[in-house]
Amino acid sequence: MNWYYTWAEASEAFRELAQRHGEVERIPHGGESPDGDRLTLDVALLGPSDAERCVIVSSGLHGVEGVAGSAIQRAWLAGAHESSTRIVMIHLLNPFGFAWQRRVDGDNIDLNRNFLLVDEKFAGSPPGWPDVVPWLVPRRPAGRWDPLLPKALTAAARMGRKAVFQAISGGQYETPEGLFYGGSGPATLQEVLREGLPRWTSGARHVLHLDIHTGLGRSGGLQLLLPRREGTQEADELVRRFGPDARPALEKPRHYRVQGGLGSWCEELLPEKSYTLCGAEFGTVSALEVIAALHQENRAWFHGHREDSSSVWARTRLAHAFAPTSPVWRERVLKRGLHLIDQATETR
């Protein structure tokens, strides 16, 4: 299975495979690629539309993270068989981020911090955000020497490691050029999903949504990020379906708290259905390396020039932080990703 870092290659390969098994929708979204191509979000619809159960598999909510998610989706489609389950494959939710090798959309919005509920406001920041802004959001181009590491270690010694990570990653709505910016209002992706999700899942009573990400956890390992509903029928079903991968995710709190995540918004959008989102996180490099790569790419985007060697280096570093080129890593992630989709789509 090829691993593509360009939007044109990944999307064309996805559509070609998906058309063998079902219907494909192309939704213009995200503007243009660096090559001037009109970007689209592509959706493959497989299986009976009136099936009681629907499985959604989405990739690329965080743009460049979609390299692995796209490969997993295409590998599964290459070996797909008929199923009594409705299967919705959403390929590259954030085509802009994928095409431009960014984690965010065209407005620098981290889309998994943008899906606020009706009673939540696009305002504020986590405790500690003002303390990390001076060194996390510098106003100069990327460079090979980066003071982020010593400054982050100093902050961790003063505030505590978890507090620093929460301040950086929890989602902030005050600094538009900063990392993990949730936006000042709903991103355009919300419009796409508000129209599409009810239609794609119209016949189903039960919806299980796998949203594929990379960059968190042990390299090559899989973490399921599940709603913490211990003791419920839903939790028991997740453990039966996903086995030992599900139980730790239900019992342990996640690494940090996130505001504006996709799952709760989708659940609110589909109130008549039993909807569960499972985040599938594949580890790559250390958390500090991920933050450093995001930091350098952000500097290059806002304060550099695209074709400068330092900007090219920063983009490449970010892409490889979320999709390493190691054959061993790729084989492990593909194997675990395919097994996860098989577990999700299996009829019980």
Coordinates of C-alpha atoms in Angstrom, one line a residue, residues 110-248:
D110 CA -7.5 23.1 15.0
L111 CA -10.7 21.4 14.0
N112 CA -10.8 19.1 17.0
R113 CA -11.1 22.2 19.2
N114 CA -13.8 23.9 17.0
F115 CA -16.8 21.7 17.6
L116 CA -18.3 23.6 20.5
L117 CA -21.7 22.7 21.7
V118 CA -24.7 25.1 21.7
D119 CA -24.0 26.4 25.2
E120 CA -20.2 26.9 24.8
K121 CA -18.4 30.0 23.6
F122 CA -15.4 30.6 21.3
A123 CA -13.5 32.4 24.1
G124 CA -10.9 31.8 26.7
S125 CA -7.9 29.5 27.1
P126 CA -6.7 26.8 29.5
P127 CA -5.0 27.8 32.7
G128 CA -1.4 28.5 32.0
W129 CA -1.8 29.5 28.3
P130 CA -0.6 33.1 29.0
D131 CA 2.6 31.6 30.5
V132 CA 3.5 29.5 27.5
V133 CA 2.5 32.0 24.7
P134 CA 5.8 34.0 24.8
W135 CA 7.9 31.0 23.8
L136 CA 5.3 28.9 22.0
V137 CA 4.2 31.6 19.6
P138 CA 7.3 33.5 18.6
R139 CA 7.1 36.1 15.8
R140 CA 10.1 35.1 13.7
P141 CA 10.8 32.5 11.0
A142 CA 11.6 28.8 11.7
G143 CA 15.2 27.9 12.4
R144 CA 17.2 24.7 13.0
W145 CA 18.0 25.9 16.5
D146 CA 14.9 26.1 18.6
P147 CA 14.8 27.4 22.2
L148 CA 11.4 25.6 22.7
L149 CA 13.0 22.6 24.5
P150 CA 14.8 24.4 27.3
K151 CA 11.8 26.8 27.8
A152 CA 9.4 23.9 27.9
L153 CA 11.5 22.0 30.5
T154 CA 11.7 25.2 32.6
A155 CA 8.0 25.6 32.4
A156 CA 7.4 22.0 33.3
A157 CA 9.7 22.3 36.4
R158 CA 7.7 25.3 37.5
M159 CA 4.1 24.4 36.5
G160 CA 4.3 20.6 36.3
R161 CA 4.4 18.5 33.1
K162 CA 0.7 17.8 32.9
A163 CA -0.2 21.4 33.5
V164 CA 2.1 22.6 30.7
F165 CA 0.7 19.9 28.3
Q166 CA -2.8 20.9 29.2
A167 CA -2.0 24.6 28.6
I168 CA -0.6 23.9 25.2
S169 CA -2.9 21.3 23.9
G170 CA -6.3 21.8 25.6
G171 CA -7.6 24.3 23.0
Q172 CA -7.4 28.1 23.1
Y173 CA -9.6 30.8 21.6
E174 CA -7.4 33.9 22.2
T175 CA -4.4 33.7 19.9
P176 CA -5.3 33.2 16.2
E177 CA -1.7 32.5 15.2
G178 CA -1.1 30.1 18.0
L179 CA -1.2 26.3 18.2
F180 CA -4.4 24.5 19.1
Y181 CA -6.5 27.5 18.2
G182 CA -10.2 26.7 18.2
G183 CA -11.4 29.6 16.1
S184 CA -13.7 32.5 16.6
G185 CA -16.7 30.7 15.2
P186 CA -17.8 27.5 13.5
A187 CA -15.3 26.3 10.8
T188 CA -16.7 25.5 7.4
L189 CA -16.3 21.8 8.0
Q190 CA -19.3 22.1 10.4
E191 CA -21.5 23.0 7.5
V192 CA -20.3 20.0 5.5
L193 CA -21.0 17.6 8.4
R194 CA -24.2 19.2 9.4
E195 CA -25.6 18.5 6.0
G196 CA -23.9 15.2 5.3
L197 CA -23.9 13.1 8.5
P198 CA -27.7 12.8 8.9
R199 CA -28.0 11.9 5.2
W200 CA -25.1 9.3 5.2
T201 CA -26.4 7.6 8.3
S202 CA -30.2 8.1 7.6
G203 CA -31.2 4.5 7.9
A204 CA -29.1 3.5 11.0
R205 CA -30.1 3.4 14.6
H206 CA -26.6 2.7 15.9
V207 CA -23.5 4.6 14.6
L208 CA -19.9 3.8 15.6
H209 CA -17.4 6.4 14.4
L210 CA -13.7 5.6 14.1
D211 CA -11.7 8.8 13.7
I212 CA -8.1 8.1 12.9
H213 CA -5.2 10.2 14.2
T214 CA -1.5 10.0 14.8
G215 CA 1.1 11.6 17.1
L216 CA 0.0 10.5 20.6
G217 CA 1.4 7.5 22.5
R218 CA 4.1 4.9 22.0
S219 CA 5.6 4.7 18.5
G220 CA 3.5 2.3 16.4
G221 CA 1.1 1.6 19.3
L222 CA -2.7 2.1 19.2
Q223 CA -4.7 4.0 21.8
L224 CA -8.5 4.1 21.7
L225 CA -9.9 7.4 23.0
L226 CA -13.4 6.4 24.1
P227 CA -16.2 8.2 26.0
R228 CA -15.8 7.4 29.7
R229 CA -19.0 5.6 30.4
E230 CA -18.0 2.8 32.6
G231 CA -20.7 0.3 33.6
T232 CA -23.1 1.3 30.8
Q233 CA -24.3 -1.0 28.1
E234 CA -22.4 1.0 25.6
A235 CA -19.1 0.6 27.4
D236 CA -19.7 -3.2 27.7
E237 CA -20.3 -3.4 23.9
L238 CA -17.1 -1.5 23.2
V239 CA -15.1 -3.9 25.4
R240 CA -16.7 -6.9 23.6
R241 CA -16.0 -5.4 20.2
F242 CA -12.5 -4.1 20.7
G243 CA -11.2 -6.3 23.5
P244 CA -8.3 -5.3 25.6
D245 CA -7.6 -2.1 23.6
A246 CA -10.9 -0.7 24.9
R247 CA -10.8 -1.4 28.6
P248 CA -7.8 0.9 29.5

